[in-house]
Short mmCIF file of C-alpha atoms in Angstrom, two decimals:
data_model
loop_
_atom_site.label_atom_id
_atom_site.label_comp_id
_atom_site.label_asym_id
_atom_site.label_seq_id
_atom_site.Cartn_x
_atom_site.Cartn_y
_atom_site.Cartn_z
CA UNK O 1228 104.79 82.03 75.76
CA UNK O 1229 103.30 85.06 76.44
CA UNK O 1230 104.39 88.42 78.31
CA UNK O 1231 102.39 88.81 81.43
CA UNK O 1232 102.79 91.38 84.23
CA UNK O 1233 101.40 90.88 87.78
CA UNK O 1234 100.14 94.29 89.53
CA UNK O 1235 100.01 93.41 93.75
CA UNK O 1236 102.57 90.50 95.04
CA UNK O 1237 100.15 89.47 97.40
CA UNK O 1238 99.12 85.93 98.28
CA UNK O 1239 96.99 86.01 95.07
CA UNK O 1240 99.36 87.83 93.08
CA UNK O 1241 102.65 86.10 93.81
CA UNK O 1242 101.22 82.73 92.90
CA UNK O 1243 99.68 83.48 89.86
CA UNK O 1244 102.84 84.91 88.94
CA UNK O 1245 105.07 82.41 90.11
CA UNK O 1246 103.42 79.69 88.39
CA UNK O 1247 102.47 81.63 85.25
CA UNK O 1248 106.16 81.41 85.02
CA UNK O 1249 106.60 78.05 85.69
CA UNK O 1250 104.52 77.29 83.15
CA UNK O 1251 106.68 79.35 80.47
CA UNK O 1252 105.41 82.75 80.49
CA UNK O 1253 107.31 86.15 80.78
CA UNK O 1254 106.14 87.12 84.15
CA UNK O 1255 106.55 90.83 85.82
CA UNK O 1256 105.60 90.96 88.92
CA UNK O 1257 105.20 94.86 90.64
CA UNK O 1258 104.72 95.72 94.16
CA UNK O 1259 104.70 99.46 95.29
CA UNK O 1260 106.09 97.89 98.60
CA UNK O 1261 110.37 98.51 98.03
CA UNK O 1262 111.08 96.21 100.92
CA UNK O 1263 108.85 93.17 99.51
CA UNK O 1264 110.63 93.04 96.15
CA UNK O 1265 113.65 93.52 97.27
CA UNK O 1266 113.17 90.23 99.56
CA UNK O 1267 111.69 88.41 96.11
CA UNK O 1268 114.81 89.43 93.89
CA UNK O 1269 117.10 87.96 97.45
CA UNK O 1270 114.66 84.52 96.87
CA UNK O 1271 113.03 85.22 99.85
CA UNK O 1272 109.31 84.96 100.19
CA UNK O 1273 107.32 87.49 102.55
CA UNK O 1274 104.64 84.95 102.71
CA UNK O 1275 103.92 81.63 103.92
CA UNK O 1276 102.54 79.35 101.26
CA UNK O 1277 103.37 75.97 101.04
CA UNK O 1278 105.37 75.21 97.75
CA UNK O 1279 105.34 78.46 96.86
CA UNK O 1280 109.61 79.32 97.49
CA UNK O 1281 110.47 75.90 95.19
CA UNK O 1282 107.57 77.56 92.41
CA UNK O 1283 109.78 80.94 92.51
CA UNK O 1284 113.03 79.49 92.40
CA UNK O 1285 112.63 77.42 89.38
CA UNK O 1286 110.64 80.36 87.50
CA UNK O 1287 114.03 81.79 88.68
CA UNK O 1288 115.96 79.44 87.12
CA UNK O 1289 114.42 79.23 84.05
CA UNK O 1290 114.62 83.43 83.64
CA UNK O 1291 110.78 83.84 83.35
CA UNK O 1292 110.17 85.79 86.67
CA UNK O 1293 111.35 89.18 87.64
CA UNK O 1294 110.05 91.26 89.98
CA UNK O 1295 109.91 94.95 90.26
CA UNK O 1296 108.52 98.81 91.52
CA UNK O 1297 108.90 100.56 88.12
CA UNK O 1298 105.32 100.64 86.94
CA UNK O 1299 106.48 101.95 83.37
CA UNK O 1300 108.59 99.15 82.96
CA UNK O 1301 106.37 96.12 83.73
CA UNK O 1302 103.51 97.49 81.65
CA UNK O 1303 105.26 98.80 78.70
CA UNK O 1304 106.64 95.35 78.68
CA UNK O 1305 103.81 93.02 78.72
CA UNK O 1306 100.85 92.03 76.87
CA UNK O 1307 98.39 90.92 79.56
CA UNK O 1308 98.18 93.00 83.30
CA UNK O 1309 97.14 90.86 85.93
CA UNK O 1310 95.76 93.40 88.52
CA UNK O 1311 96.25 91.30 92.23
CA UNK O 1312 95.70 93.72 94.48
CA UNK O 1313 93.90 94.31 97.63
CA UNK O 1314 89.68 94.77 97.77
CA UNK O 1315 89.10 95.09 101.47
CA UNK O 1316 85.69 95.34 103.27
CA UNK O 1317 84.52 98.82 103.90
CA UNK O 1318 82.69 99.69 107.19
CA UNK O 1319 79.12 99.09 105.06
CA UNK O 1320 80.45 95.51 103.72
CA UNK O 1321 81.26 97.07 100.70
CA UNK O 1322 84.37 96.82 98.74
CA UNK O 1323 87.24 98.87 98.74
CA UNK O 1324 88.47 99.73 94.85
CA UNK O 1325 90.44 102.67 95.48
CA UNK O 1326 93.48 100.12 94.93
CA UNK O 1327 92.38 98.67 92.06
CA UNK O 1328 91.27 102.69 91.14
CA UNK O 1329 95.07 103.43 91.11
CA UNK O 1330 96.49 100.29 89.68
CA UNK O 1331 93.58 101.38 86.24
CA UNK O 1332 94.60 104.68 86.64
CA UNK O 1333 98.48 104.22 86.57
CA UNK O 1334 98.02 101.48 83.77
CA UNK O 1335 96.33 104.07 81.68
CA UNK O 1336 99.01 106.54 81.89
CA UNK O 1337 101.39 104.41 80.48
CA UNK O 1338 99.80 103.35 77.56
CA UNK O 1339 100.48 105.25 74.44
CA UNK O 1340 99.09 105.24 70.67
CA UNK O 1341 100.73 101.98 69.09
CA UNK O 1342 99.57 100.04 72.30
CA UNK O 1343 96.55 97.14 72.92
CA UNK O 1344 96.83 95.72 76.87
CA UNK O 1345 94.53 93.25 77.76
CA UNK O 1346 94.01 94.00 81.19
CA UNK O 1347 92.77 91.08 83.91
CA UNK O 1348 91.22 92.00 86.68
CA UNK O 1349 92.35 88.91 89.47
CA UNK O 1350 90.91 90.60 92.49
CA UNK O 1351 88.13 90.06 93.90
CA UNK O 1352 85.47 92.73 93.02
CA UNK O 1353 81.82 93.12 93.27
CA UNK O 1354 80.01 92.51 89.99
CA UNK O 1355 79.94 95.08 87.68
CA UNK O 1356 83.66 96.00 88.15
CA UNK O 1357 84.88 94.96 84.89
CA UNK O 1358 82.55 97.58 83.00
CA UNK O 1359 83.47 100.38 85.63
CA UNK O 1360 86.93 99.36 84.98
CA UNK O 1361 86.18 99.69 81.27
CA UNK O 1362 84.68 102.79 81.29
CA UNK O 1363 87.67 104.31 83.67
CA UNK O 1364 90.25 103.51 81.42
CA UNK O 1365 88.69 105.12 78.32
CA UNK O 1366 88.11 108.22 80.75
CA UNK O 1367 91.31 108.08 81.40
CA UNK O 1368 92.57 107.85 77.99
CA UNK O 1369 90.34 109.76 76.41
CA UNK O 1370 92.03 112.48 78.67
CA UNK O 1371 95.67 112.07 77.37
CA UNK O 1372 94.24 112.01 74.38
CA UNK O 1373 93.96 109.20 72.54
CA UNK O 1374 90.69 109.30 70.35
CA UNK O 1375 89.64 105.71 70.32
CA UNK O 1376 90.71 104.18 73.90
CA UNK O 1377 88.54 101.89 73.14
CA UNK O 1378 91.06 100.15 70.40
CA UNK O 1379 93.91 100.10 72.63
CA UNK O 1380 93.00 97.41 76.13
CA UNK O 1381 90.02 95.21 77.01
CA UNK O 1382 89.28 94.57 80.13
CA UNK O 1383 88.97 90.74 81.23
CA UNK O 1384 87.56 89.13 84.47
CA UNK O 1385 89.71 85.78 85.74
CA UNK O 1386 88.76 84.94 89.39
CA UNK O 1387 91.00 83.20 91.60
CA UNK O 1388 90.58 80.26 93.37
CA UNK O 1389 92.92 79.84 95.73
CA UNK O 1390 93.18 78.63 99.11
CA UNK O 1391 95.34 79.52 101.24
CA UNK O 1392 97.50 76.98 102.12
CA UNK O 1393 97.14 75.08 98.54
CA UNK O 1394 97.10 77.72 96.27
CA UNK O 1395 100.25 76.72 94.32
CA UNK O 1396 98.27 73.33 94.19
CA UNK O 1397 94.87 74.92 93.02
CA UNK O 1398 96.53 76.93 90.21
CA UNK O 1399 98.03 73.73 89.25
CA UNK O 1400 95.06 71.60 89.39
CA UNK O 1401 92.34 73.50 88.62
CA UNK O 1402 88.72 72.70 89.22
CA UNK O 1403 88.13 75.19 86.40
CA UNK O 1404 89.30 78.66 84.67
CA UNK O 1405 86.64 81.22 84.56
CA UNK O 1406 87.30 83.98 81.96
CA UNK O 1407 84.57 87.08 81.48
CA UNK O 1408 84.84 89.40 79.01
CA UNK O 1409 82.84 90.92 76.41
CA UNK O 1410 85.20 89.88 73.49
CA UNK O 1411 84.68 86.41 72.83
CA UNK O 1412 88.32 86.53 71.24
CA UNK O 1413 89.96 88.28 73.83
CA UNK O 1414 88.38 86.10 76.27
CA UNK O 1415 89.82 82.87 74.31
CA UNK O 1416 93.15 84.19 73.97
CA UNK O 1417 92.99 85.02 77.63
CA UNK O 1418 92.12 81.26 78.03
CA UNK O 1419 95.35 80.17 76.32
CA UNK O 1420 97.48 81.04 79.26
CA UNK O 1421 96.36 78.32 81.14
CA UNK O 1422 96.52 75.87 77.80
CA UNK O 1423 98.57 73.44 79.54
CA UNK O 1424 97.06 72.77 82.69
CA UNK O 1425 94.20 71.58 80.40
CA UNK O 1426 90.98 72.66 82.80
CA UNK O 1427 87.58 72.79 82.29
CA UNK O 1428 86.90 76.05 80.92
CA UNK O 1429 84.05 78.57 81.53
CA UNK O 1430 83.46 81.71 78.93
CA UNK O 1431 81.34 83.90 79.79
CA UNK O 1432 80.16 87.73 80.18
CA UNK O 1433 81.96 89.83 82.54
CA UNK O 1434 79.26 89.79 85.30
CA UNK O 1435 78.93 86.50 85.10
CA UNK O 1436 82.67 85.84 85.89
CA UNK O 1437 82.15 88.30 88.40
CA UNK O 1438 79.17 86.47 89.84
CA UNK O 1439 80.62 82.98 89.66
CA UNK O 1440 83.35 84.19 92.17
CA UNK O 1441 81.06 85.80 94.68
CA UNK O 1442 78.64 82.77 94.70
CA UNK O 1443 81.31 80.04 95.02
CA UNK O 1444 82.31 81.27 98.37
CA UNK O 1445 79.22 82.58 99.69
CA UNK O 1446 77.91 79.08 99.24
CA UNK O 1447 80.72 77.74 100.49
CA UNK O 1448 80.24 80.07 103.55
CA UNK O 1449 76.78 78.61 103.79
CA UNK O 1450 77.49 75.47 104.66
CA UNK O 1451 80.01 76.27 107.30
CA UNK O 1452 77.15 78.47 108.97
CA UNK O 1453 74.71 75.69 108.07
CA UNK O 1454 76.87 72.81 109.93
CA UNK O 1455 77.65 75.10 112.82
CA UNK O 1456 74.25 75.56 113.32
CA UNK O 1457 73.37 72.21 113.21
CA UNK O 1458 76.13 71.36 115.35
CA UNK O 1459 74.78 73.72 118.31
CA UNK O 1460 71.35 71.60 118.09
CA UNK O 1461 73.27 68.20 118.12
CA UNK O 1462 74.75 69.57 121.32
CA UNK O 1463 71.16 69.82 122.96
CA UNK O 1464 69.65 67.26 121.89
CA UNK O 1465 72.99 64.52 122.25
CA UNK O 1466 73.68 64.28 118.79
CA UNK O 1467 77.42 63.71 117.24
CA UNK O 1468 77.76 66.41 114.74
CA UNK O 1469 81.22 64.84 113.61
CA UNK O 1470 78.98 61.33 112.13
CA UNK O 1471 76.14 63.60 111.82
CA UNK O 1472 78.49 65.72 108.83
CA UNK O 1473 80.04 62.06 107.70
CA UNK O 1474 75.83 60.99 106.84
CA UNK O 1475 75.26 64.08 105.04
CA UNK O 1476 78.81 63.89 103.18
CA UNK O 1477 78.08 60.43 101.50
CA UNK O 1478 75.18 62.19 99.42
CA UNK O 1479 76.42 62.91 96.17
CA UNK O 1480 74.08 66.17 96.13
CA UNK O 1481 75.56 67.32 99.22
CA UNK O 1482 78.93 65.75 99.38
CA UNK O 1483 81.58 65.87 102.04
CA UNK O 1484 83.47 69.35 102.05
CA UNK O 1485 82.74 72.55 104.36
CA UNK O 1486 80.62 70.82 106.64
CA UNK O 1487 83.58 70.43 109.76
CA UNK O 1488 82.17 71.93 112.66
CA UNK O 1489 84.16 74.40 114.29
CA UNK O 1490 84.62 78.07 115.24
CA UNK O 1491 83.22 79.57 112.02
CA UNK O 1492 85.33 80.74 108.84
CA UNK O 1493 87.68 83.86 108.57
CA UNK O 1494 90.62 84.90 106.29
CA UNK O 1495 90.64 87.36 103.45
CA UNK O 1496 88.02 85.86 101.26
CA UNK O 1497 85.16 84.25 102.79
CA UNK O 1498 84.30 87.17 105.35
CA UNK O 1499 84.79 89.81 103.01
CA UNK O 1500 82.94 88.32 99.89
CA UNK O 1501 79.93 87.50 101.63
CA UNK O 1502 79.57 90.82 102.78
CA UNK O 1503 80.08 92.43 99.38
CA UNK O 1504 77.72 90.34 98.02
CA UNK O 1505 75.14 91.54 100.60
CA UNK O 1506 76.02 95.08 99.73
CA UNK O 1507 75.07 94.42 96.10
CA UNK O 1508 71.65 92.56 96.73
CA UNK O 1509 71.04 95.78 99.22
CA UNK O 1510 71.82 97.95 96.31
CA UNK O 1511 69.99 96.22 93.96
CA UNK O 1512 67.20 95.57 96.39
CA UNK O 1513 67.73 92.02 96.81
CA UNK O 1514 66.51 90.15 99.79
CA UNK O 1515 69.78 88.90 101.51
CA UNK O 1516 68.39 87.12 104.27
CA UNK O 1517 70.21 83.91 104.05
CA UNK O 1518 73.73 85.44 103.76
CA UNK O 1519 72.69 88.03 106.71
CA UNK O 1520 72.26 84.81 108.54
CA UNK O 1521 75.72 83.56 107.15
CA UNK O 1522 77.72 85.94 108.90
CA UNK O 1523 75.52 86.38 112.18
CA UNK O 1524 76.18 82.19 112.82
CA UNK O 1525 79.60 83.01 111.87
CA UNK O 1526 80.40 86.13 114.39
CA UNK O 1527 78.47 83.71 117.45
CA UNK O 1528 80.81 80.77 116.58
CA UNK O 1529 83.82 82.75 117.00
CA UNK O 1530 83.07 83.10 120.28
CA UNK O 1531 81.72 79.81 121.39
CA UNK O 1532 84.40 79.12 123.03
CA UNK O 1533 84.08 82.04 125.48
CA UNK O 1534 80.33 81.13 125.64
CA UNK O 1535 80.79 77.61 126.98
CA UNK O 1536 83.17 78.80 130.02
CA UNK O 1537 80.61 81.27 130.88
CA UNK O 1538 77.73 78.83 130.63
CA UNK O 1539 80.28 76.37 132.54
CA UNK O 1540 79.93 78.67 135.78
CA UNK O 1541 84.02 79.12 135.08
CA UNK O 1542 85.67 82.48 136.01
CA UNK O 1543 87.74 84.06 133.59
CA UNK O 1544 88.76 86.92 135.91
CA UNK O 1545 92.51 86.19 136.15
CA UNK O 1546 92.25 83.03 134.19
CA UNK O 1547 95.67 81.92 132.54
CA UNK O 1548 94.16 80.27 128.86
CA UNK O 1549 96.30 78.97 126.32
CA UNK O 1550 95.34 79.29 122.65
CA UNK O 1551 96.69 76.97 120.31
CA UNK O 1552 96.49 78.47 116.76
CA UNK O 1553 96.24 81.86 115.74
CA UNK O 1554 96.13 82.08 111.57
CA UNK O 1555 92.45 81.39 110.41
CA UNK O 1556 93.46 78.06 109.18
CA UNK O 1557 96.66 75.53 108.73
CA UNK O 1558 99.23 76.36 106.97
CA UNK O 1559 99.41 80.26 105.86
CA UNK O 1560 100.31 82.86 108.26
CA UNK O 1561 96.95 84.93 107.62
CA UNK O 1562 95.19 85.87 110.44
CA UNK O 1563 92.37 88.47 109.26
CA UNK O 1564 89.14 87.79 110.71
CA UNK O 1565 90.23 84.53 112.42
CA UNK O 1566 88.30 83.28 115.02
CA UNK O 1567 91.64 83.66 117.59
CA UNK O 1568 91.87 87.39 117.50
CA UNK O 1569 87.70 87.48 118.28
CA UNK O 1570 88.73 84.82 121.07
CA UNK O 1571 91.78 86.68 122.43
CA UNK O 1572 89.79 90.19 122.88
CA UNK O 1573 87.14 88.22 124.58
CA UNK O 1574 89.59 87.25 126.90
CA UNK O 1575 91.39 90.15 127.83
CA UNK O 1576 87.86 92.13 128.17
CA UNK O 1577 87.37 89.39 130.91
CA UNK O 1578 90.88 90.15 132.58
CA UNK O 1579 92.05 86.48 131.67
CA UNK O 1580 95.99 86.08 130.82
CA UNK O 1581 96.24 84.77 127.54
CA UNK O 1582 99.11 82.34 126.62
CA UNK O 1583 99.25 81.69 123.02
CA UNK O 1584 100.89 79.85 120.12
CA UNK O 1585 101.00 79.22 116.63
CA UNK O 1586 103.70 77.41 114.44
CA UNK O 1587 103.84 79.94 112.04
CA UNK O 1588 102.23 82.85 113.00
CA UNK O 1589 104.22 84.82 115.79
CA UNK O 1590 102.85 88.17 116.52
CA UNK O 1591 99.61 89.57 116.50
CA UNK O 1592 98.21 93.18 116.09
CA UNK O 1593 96.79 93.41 119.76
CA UNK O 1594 99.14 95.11 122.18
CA UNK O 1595 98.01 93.82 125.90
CA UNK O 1596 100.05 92.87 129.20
CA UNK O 1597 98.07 90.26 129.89
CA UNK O 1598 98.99 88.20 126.18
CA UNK O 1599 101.89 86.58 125.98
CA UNK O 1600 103.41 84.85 122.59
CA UNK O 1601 104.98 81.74 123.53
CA UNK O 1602 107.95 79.67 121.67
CA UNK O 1603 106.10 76.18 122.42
CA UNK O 1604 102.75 74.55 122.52
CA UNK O 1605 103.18 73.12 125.70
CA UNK O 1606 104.87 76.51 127.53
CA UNK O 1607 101.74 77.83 126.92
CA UNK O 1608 99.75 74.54 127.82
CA UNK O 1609 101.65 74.65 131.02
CA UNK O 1610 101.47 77.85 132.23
CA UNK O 1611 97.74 77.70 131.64
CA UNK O 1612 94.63 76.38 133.39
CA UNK O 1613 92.44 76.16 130.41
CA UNK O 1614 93.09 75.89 126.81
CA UNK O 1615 90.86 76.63 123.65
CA UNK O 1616 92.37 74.50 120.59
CA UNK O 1617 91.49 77.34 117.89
CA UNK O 1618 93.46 76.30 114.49
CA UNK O 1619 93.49 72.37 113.39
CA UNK O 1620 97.36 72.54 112.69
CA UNK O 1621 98.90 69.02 111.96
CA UNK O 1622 101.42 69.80 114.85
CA UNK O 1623 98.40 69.15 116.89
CA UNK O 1624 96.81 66.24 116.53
CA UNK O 1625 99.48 64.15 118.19
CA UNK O 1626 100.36 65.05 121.46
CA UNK O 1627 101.13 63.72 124.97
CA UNK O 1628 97.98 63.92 126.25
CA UNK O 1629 98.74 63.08 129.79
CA UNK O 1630 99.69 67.22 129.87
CA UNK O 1631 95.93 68.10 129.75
CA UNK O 1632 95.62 66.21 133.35
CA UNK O 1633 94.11 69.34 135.67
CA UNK O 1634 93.42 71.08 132.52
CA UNK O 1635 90.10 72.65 131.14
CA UNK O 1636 90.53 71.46 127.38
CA UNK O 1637 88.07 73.50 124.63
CA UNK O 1638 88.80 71.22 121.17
CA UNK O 1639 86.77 74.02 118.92
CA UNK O 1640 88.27 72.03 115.81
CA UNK O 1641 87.38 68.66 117.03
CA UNK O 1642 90.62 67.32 115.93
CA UNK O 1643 90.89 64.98 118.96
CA UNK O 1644 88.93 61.48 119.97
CA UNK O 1645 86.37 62.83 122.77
CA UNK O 1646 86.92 59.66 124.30
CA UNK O 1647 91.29 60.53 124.87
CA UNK O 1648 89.92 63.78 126.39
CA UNK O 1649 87.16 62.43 128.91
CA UNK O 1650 90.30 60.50 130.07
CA UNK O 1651 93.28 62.88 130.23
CA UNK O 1652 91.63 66.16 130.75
CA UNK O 1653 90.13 67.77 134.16
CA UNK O 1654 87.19 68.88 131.57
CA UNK O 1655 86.74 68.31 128.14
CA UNK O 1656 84.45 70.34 125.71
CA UNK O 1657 84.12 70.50 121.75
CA UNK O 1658 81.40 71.77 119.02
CA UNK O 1659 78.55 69.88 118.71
CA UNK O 1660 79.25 66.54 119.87
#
């Protein structure tokens, strides 16, 4: 058992925590945000995660999970500091680290003379963080006066990953731990906190942790572009891109996941790693030209949607469109960069009325007349002429399909047979098929 603090109760942060503490450990887990933990310490979870709430309430149970806004007190009492906090994209694609700035910053001014922190960086940073981060904290220390910071943390690089939606599963299952750090012993004893879930395990440098993150999901981008792409051509030439994916799936070398044609990735990660990663190969003067392409597929996909009524001769002057899904993908409540808030502004710019629903997610940061938040999938099917399926919720794929009769139906998921929609709806479009 070891004593862990978490810095950031985001949806990275509160996970890790969570089930560090199901697992046994001593967790802390600090938010600056008052309101947040004071939900947490009521049991009540600000996010939506699947499995997450029953993970909390047994690390409850079991006394291993606290959560707090008393920096002092949740590093002075633990041995490892997670830092979870935010790295948004800055206008240049670059990451923000003025949060993970403070969180070294504050860290450093708590630890005294008789103290050794090993200090984890979980966020998602652009490589060469963890020796920044190194070379911070002995600044920092080095200014309070201790003569050999140097003796007293080292700085280790864990990347997460977890997606949303099955993170609680992912930190439980593991396709593998990835620890960086330039202490080999550090690095095992890092290692150890995961001892139980028995993963495959990857030591390494810190820049090669740092690397490993950053090229898992800008590959993993890749292929999303890569199928959408395809998919575009299979629509021209009267391909199916749906068996077209299922062909290219059954080879091992290629295998079956990320290759769903749709309306292009979004969320926290993908989006913003990519275009960190193209920030360091610009820096580094590094040819990006594939992951330039990455994002440009992506941003056109979003708005396919919008493209296909226009190419359709429809007018979306005063059209009433119903959107079903808003969050970037099933089941999480996370709506950065998804493709419905791209779809949404398209629609308003074109004076259409915009009906739309989501089972989980019920407000969005756009304040227009003309969109309207509705209780129930079909009060927004109804009061609609045309509707764009946007997020592949299970809530979805079984419906009454004699309600799309006189509708314009837009499956950008392709969730549903194309054959049930040729029948039921007015007119029936999807990606690539």
């Amino acid at each position: 058992m070891e004593k862990i603090s978490i810095l950031g109760t985001g949806y990275v942060g509160l996970v890790t925590g969570s089930c560090f503490a199901y697992l046994g450990h001593k967790v802390i887990c600090l938010d600056i945000n008052k309101e947040k933990i004071e939900k947490l310490k009521k049991g009540e979870i600000p996010i939506y995660e699947p499995q997450l709430d029953k993970i909390v309430a047994l690390a409850e149970e079991s006394d291993n999970i606290e959560f707090t806004t008393d920096y002092s007190y949740a590093i002075k009492n633990s041995d490892f500091i997670f830092i979870a906090v935010g790295t948004p994209s800055l206008p240049d694609g670059s990451a923000d680290l003025s949060f993970v700035e403070d969180a070294l910053k504050t860290i450093a001014s708590y630890i005294n003379e008789n103290d050794f922190k090993i200090i984890v960086n979980k966020s998602t940073v652009p490589v060469g963080t963890g020796r920044w981060a190194t070379k911070l904290l002995e600044n920092e220390l080095l200014k309070k006066g201790l003569k050999e910071p140097q003796k007293h943390f080292c700085v280790v690089s864990n990347p997460e990953f977890l997606r949303e939606g099955k993170a609680v599963e992912d930190f439980m299952n593991p396709d593998r731990i990835v620890i960086g750090s330039d202490d080999k012993d550090i690095a095992l004893k890092t290692a150890s906190l995961y001892s139980t879930l028995n993963p495959p395990m990857i030591i390494t440098n810190l820049p090669t942790a740092e690397m490993i993150k950053y090229a898992s999901n800008a590959f993993l981008a890749t292929k999303i572009s890569f199928i959408n792409e395809i998919a575009n051509l299979s629509e021209k030439i009267g391909a199916d891109i749906e068996i077209v994916s299922k062909g290219m799936g059954l080879d091992k070398r290629i295998g079956p996941y990320f290759l769903k044609a749709g309306l292009g990735f979004g969320g926290s990660c993908f989006p913003k790693d990519v275009k960190a990663l193209i920030h360091t190969s610009r820096k580094y003067n590094v040819d990006s030209s594939i992951l330039d392409a990455v994002m440009q597929v992506n941003e056109n996909q979003k708005i396919k949607p919008i493209k296909i009524l226009k190419q359709s001769n429809i007018d979306l002057n005063g059209a009433k469109v119903a959107l079903w899904g808003l969050a970037f993908k099933p089941d999480t409540d996370d709506i950065r960069e998804a493709a419905s808030l791209t779809i949404i502004n398209e629609l308003l710019k074109n004076n259409s009325i915009v009906f739309a629903y989501d089972p989980i997610v019920k407000s969005l940061p756009i304040a227009n007349k003309n969109l309207i938040i509705t209780k129930d999938k079909y009060e927004a099917l109804d009061k609609s002429d045309i509707l764009i399926l946007v997020t592949e919720w299970d809530e979805f794929k079984n419906i009454d399909f004699k309600r799309f009769r006189d509708k314009i139906v837009i499956d950008g998921r392709n969730i549903w047979e194309k054959n049930i929609l040729k029948k039921y709806a007015k007119t029936c479009f999807s990606i690539g098929r």
